Coordinates of C-alpha atoms in Angstrom, one line a residue:
M1 CA -61.0 156.1 8.8
K2 CA -57.2 155.0 7.6
T3 CA -57.6 151.5 5.7
T4 CA -55.1 148.7 6.4
K5 CA -51.9 149.0 4.5
K6 CA -51.1 144.7 5.3
K7 CA -51.2 142.2 3.1
I8 CA -53.3 140.0 3.1
A9 CA -52.7 136.4 3.5
V10 CA -55.8 134.8 1.7
K11 CA -55.3 133.1 -1.5
D12 CA -58.0 134.3 -4.4
L13 CA -61.7 132.9 -4.8
D14 CA -61.2 131.2 -0.7
R15 CA -63.6 133.6 0.0
L16 CA -66.3 136.2 -1.7
V17 CA -68.0 139.4 -0.8
V18 CA -71.6 139.7 -1.8
I19 CA -73.8 143.1 -1.2
G20 CA -77.0 143.7 -1.5
T21 CA -79.2 147.4 -1.4
S22 CA -81.8 149.6 -3.2
A23 CA -83.0 153.1 -2.3
G24 CA -80.0 154.9 -1.1
G25 CA -77.6 152.3 -2.5
L26 CA -75.3 154.7 -4.4
E27 CA -74.4 156.8 -1.5
A28 CA -73.9 153.8 0.4
L29 CA -71.8 151.9 -2.1
K30 CA -69.7 155.2 -2.1
E31 CA -68.9 155.0 1.5
F32 CA -68.0 151.4 1.5
V33 CA -65.4 151.0 -1.5
E34 CA -63.6 154.2 0.1
H35 CA -62.6 151.9 3.2
L36 CA -61.8 149.0 1.0
P37 CA -58.0 148.5 0.3
I38 CA -56.1 148.3 -3.3
D39 CA -54.9 144.6 -2.5
F40 CA -58.6 143.4 -0.5
P41 CA -58.0 139.7 -1.7
A42 CA -61.8 138.9 -2.1
P43 CA -64.0 139.2 -5.2
I44 CA -67.1 141.6 -4.2
L45 CA -71.0 140.9 -6.5
V46 CA -73.2 143.4 -6.1
V47 CA -77.1 143.8 -6.9
M48 CA -78.2 147.2 -6.6
H49 CA -82.0 147.4 -7.8
I50 CA -82.2 149.7 -11.3
S51 CA -84.9 150.4 -13.8
A52 CA -84.5 147.8 -16.4
D53 CA -83.8 150.5 -19.0
A54 CA -80.8 152.3 -17.2
T55 CA -77.1 151.5 -18.0
G56 CA -75.7 151.6 -14.7
N57 CA -72.4 153.3 -16.2
V58 CA -73.3 156.2 -13.6
L59 CA -72.7 154.2 -11.1
I60 CA -69.6 151.9 -12.1
D61 CA -67.9 155.5 -13.1
T62 CA -68.9 157.2 -10.0
L63 CA -67.9 154.3 -7.6
N64 CA -64.2 154.3 -9.5
S65 CA -63.7 157.6 -9.3
V66 CA -63.6 157.5 -5.7
G67 CA -62.3 154.4 -4.6
K68 CA -59.4 152.0 -5.3
L69 CA -60.4 148.8 -6.5
T70 CA -61.9 147.8 -10.3
C71 CA -65.2 148.5 -10.3
I72 CA -67.6 146.6 -13.4
H73 CA -70.4 145.2 -15.0
A74 CA -70.3 141.5 -14.8
T75 CA -71.0 139.6 -18.3
D76 CA -71.6 135.6 -18.7
G77 CA -68.6 132.9 -18.2
M78 CA -66.2 136.3 -16.4
Q79 CA -63.3 134.4 -14.4
A80 CA -64.7 136.5 -10.4
K81 CA -60.7 138.5 -9.4
S82 CA -60.1 140.0 -6.2
A83 CA -60.1 143.6 -5.6
H84 CA -62.4 143.5 -8.1
I85 CA -66.4 144.7 -7.6
Y86 CA -68.6 142.9 -10.4
F87 CA -72.2 145.0 -10.8
A88 CA -75.2 143.5 -12.1
S89 CA -76.1 144.6 -15.2
P90 CA -79.7 146.1 -15.6
D91 CA -82.7 143.6 -16.7
H92 CA -80.1 141.0 -15.7
H93 CA -79.9 138.0 -12.8
L94 CA -76.2 137.9 -11.7
L95 CA -74.7 134.5 -10.0
V96 CA -72.1 132.6 -9.5
G97 CA -70.9 129.2 -9.4
A98 CA -68.0 127.1 -8.3
G99 CA -64.9 128.6 -9.0
G100 CA -65.7 132.1 -8.8
R101 CA -67.4 131.9 -12.2
L102 CA -69.8 134.6 -12.9
M103 CA -73.8 133.7 -14.9
V104 CA -75.4 136.2 -16.3
T105 CA -79.4 135.5 -17.1
K106 CA -82.4 136.7 -17.7
G107 CA -84.4 134.5 -15.6
A108 CA -87.6 135.2 -14.3
Q109 CA -88.4 138.9 -11.8
E110 CA -87.9 138.0 -8.2
N111 CA -89.2 140.5 -5.7
R112 CA -90.3 142.3 -8.6
Y113 CA -86.6 143.2 -9.7
R114 CA -84.1 141.8 -12.1
P115 CA -81.5 141.5 -10.7
G116 CA -82.4 140.3 -7.4
I117 CA -80.6 140.0 -4.6
D118 CA -81.7 137.2 -3.2
P119 CA -80.9 134.8 -6.6
L120 CA -77.4 135.9 -5.9
F121 CA -77.3 135.3 -2.4
R122 CA -78.2 131.8 -3.1
S123 CA -76.0 131.0 -5.9
A124 CA -72.8 132.3 -3.3
A125 CA -74.2 130.5 -0.4
V126 CA -74.4 126.9 -3.1
A127 CA -71.1 128.3 -4.5
Y128 CA -68.7 129.5 -1.6
G129 CA -71.1 127.9 1.6
N130 CA -70.0 129.0 4.7
R131 CA -66.8 131.0 3.2
A132 CA -69.7 133.5 1.4
I133 CA -70.0 136.8 3.5
G134 CA -73.8 137.9 2.7
I135 CA -74.4 141.9 2.7
I136 CA -77.4 144.1 3.1
L137 CA -77.7 147.9 3.5
T138 CA -79.9 150.8 2.6
G139 CA -83.2 149.9 0.4
Y140 CA -87.2 149.3 0.6
L141 CA -89.0 146.2 1.8
D142 CA -87.3 142.5 2.1
D143 CA -85.1 141.8 -1.0
G144 CA -82.4 139.7 0.0
T145 CA -83.6 139.1 3.4
A146 CA -84.0 135.3 1.4
G147 CA -80.9 135.0 -0.1
L148 CA -79.2 136.1 3.6
M149 CA -80.7 133.5 5.4
A150 CA -79.4 130.9 3.3
I151 CA -76.4 132.1 3.5
D152 CA -76.8 131.7 7.0
R153 CA -77.8 128.4 7.2
C154 CA -74.8 127.5 5.0
G155 CA -72.2 128.6 7.6
G156 CA -71.6 131.6 5.7
I157 CA -70.9 135.4 7.5
C158 CA -74.0 138.1 7.5
I159 CA -73.2 142.1 7.9
V160 CA -75.7 143.7 8.1
Q161 CA -75.6 147.8 7.6
D162 CA -76.8 149.3 11.2
P163 CA -80.9 150.2 10.2
S164 CA -80.4 153.6 12.3
D165 CA -77.3 154.5 9.6
A166 CA -79.3 153.3 6.5
E167 CA -81.1 156.1 4.4
Y168 CA -83.8 154.3 3.9
P169 CA -84.4 151.1 6.5
D170 CA -86.2 148.6 5.7
M171 CA -84.3 146.5 4.1
P172 CA -81.5 146.1 7.2
N173 CA -84.8 146.3 9.5
N174 CA -86.7 142.9 7.7
A175 CA -83.3 140.9 7.7
L176 CA -82.4 141.6 11.2
G177 CA -85.9 140.1 11.8
Q178 CA -85.5 136.7 10.0
V179 CA -81.2 136.6 10.7
T180 CA -79.1 136.2 14.3
A181 CA -76.2 138.4 12.0
D182 CA -72.8 138.7 12.9
F183 CA -72.3 141.7 13.0
K184 CA -74.6 145.5 12.5
I185 CA -72.7 148.1 11.7
P186 CA -72.1 151.3 9.4
I187 CA -70.7 151.0 6.4
S188 CA -67.8 153.4 7.9
Q189 CA -67.1 149.9 10.2
M190 CA -67.2 147.7 7.1
G191 CA -64.1 147.7 5.6
V192 CA -62.2 146.9 8.5
T193 CA -64.0 144.6 9.4
L194 CA -64.1 142.8 6.2
T195 CA -60.5 143.0 6.5
R196 CA -60.3 141.4 9.9
I197 CA -62.9 138.8 9.0
L198 CA -60.7 138.2 5.9
L199 CA -57.7 137.3 8.4
D200 CA -59.4 134.4 9.9
K201 CA -59.0 131.1 9.7
L202 CA -61.1 129.9 6.7
P203 CA -63.9 127.0 8.4
K204 CA -64.4 123.8 7.1
Q205 CA -67.3 123.4 4.4
V206 CA -70.4 122.5 5.3
K207 CA -73.5 120.0 3.4
I208 CA -75.4 122.9 1.9
P209 CA -79.6 122.1 2.1
K210 CA -80.8 120.7 -0.5
D211 CA -83.9 123.7 -1.0
I212 CA -80.9 126.2 -1.3
V213 CA -79.2 124.4 -3.6
R214 CA -82.5 122.9 -5.7
E215 CA -83.3 127.5 -5.6
S216 CA -80.4 128.4 -6.8
E217 CA -80.7 125.7 -9.5
I218 CA -84.3 127.4 -10.6
A219 CA -82.5 130.9 -11.1
E220 CA -78.9 129.0 -13.0
R221 CA -81.3 126.9 -15.5
V222 CA -84.1 129.6 -16.2
L223 CA -86.8 127.3 -17.5
S224 CA -90.4 125.6 -15.6
D225 CA -89.5 123.0 -12.8
L226 CA -92.9 122.2 -11.3
P227 CA -90.8 118.9 -9.4
S228 CA -88.5 121.7 -7.7
V229 CA -91.1 123.7 -6.2
N230 CA -93.1 120.9 -5.6
A231 CA -90.3 120.1 -2.8
L232 CA -89.9 123.4 -2.0
G233 CA -93.4 123.5 -0.7
D234 CA -97.0 123.4 -1.0
Q235 CA -99.2 125.1 -3.0
V236 CA -101.4 127.8 -2.1
P237 CA -104.8 129.3 -3.8
F238 CA -103.4 132.7 -4.9
N239 CA -101.9 133.6 -7.9
C240 CA -98.4 134.9 -9.2
P241 CA -98.8 138.2 -10.5
G242 CA -96.3 137.9 -12.8
C243 CA -97.9 135.2 -14.8
G244 CA -100.4 134.3 -13.1
G245 CA -99.7 131.0 -12.3
V246 CA -100.0 129.3 -9.2
L247 CA -98.0 129.8 -6.4
W248 CA -96.4 127.9 -3.7
Q249 CA -95.8 128.5 -0.1
I250 CA -92.4 128.0 1.4
S251 CA -92.0 128.9 4.8
E252 CA -89.0 129.7 6.8
G253 CA -89.1 130.7 10.2
S254 CA -91.5 133.5 10.1
L255 CA -90.8 134.5 6.8
L256 CA -93.1 133.6 4.2
R257 CA -92.5 133.8 0.5
F258 CA -93.8 131.9 -2.4
R259 CA -92.6 131.0 -5.6
C260 CA -94.7 129.8 -9.3
H261 CA -93.4 127.0 -11.4
T262 CA -91.9 129.3 -14.0
G263 CA -89.5 131.2 -11.9
H264 CA -91.1 133.8 -10.0
S265 CA -90.6 134.7 -6.5
Y266 CA -92.1 136.8 -3.5
T267 CA -92.0 137.7 -0.3
A268 CA -95.5 137.9 1.4
K269 CA -94.5 141.3 1.9
V270 CA -93.7 141.9 -1.6
L271 CA -96.6 140.0 -3.0
I272 CA -98.9 141.8 -1.1
S273 CA -97.2 144.9 -2.5
E274 CA -98.0 144.0 -5.9
Q275 CA -101.7 142.5 -5.1
T276 CA -102.6 145.9 -4.0
K277 CA -100.5 147.5 -7.1
K278 CA -102.8 144.9 -9.7
I279 CA -105.7 145.9 -7.7
E280 CA -105.2 149.7 -8.0
E281 CA -104.5 149.4 -11.9
T282 CA -108.2 147.3 -12.4
M283 CA -109.6 149.4 -10.2
W284 CA -108.4 152.4 -12.6
S285 CA -109.9 150.6 -15.9
A286 CA -113.1 149.9 -14.1
L287 CA -112.8 153.4 -13.7
R288 CA -112.4 154.7 -17.3
M289 CA -115.3 152.1 -18.4
F290 CA -117.8 153.4 -16.3
E291 CA -117.2 156.9 -17.3
E292 CA -117.2 155.5 -21.2
R293 CA -120.7 154.0 -20.0
R294 CA -121.7 156.8 -18.3
N295 CA -121.2 159.6 -21.2
L296 CA -122.1 156.8 -24.4
L297 CA -126.3 156.6 -22.8
T298 CA -126.0 160.3 -21.5
T299 CA -125.0 160.8 -25.6
F300 CA -127.7 158.1 -27.3
S301 CA -130.0 159.7 -24.2
K302 CA -129.8 162.9 -26.3
S303 CA -131.1 161.1 -29.5
Q304 CA -133.9 159.7 -28.2
S305 CA -137.5 160.7 -26.7
G306 CA -139.9 159.9 -23.8
A307 CA -139.2 156.2 -22.3
S308 CA -135.7 155.6 -23.8
A309 CA -134.1 158.7 -23.3
K310 CA -135.5 158.6 -19.5
S311 CA -134.4 154.8 -19.2
S312 CA -130.6 155.6 -21.0
M313 CA -130.3 158.9 -18.3
E314 CA -131.2 156.2 -16.0
R315 CA -128.5 153.9 -16.5
A316 CA -126.1 156.9 -16.8
E317 CA -127.1 158.2 -12.7
A318 CA -126.4 154.2 -11.9
S319 CA -123.0 154.3 -13.5
Q320 CA -122.1 157.2 -12.0
I321 CA -122.9 155.7 -8.6
H322 CA -120.1 153.2 -9.3
I323 CA -117.9 155.7 -10.5
D324 CA -118.2 157.6 -7.2
R325 CA -117.6 154.1 -5.1
I326 CA -114.2 153.5 -7.1
R327 CA -112.8 157.2 -7.1
N328 CA -113.6 157.4 -3.6
I329 CA -112.1 154.0 -3.1
L330 CA -108.9 155.0 -5.3
M331 CA -108.7 158.2 -3.2
S332 CA -109.3 157.0 0.1
D333 CA -105.2 156.9 1.9
N334 CA -106.9 153.4 3.3
E335 CA -105.5 149.9 1.3

């Protein structure tokens, strides 16, 4: 598909594009940047889930080789410019403030990730209001859904990759389940769609909801904030998998989210997934301890005789019963 050569008469920083992706994101972003013109008149900020020990250089180098825009890692305090794509660094959140000032923080993980998509989208909604454009691409689970909802509530444009076009359709499907997207399109159509949006007259700003501002401030300040989470929702009898603290439940339509006062945040789906992971880890530890106990009792019984040896073997056999039960649960396909 050819990109337009028409000069787009929109000033720098009047608009901002934010993108969130996870599994399958490299190929999706390669196709995305191929369709953008060299004079793209807005900054693009991207969060892609990558491991904390990765450098991200492969992603940056690949996109610079296939696209016309300049792709770089964001640094704290950097001023965003049009025709540039800024990527969140591994193990750091990427946020944006008024006027396109970038913030790179080590705040608490959200939806088990740092960088997280929701913090970026939420900050864009606060800083740019209805001039923010949010895009959700391929990925697992539902990171980015709450952030796209924030952009939607602030009057911004919401674009979601058509799930049938996504290598991993979970993130697009979950976003579409909560937000009435302005565009549900394949990646091949996003370049021309963005160009058309940026040619439109800029809308008047709308008032930003207080709860979105509060959550954005929590991520920006990187500190415990009990009054803020109290204002966002109600305490529930669940513990944060990240720090063990109490969680507050935040309801947005049918989307349930949970946040602790240190900054960790989870959608219900991610919280269940994280709890399942913790349960499995605990059960593997219990299995190991029971096996060690059985082996110790068996060894001990061999050095004993009579009633003492019999008692040790009976206790070892009881441990084996627990071992079998735990192993059956762990080997089961049922969660």
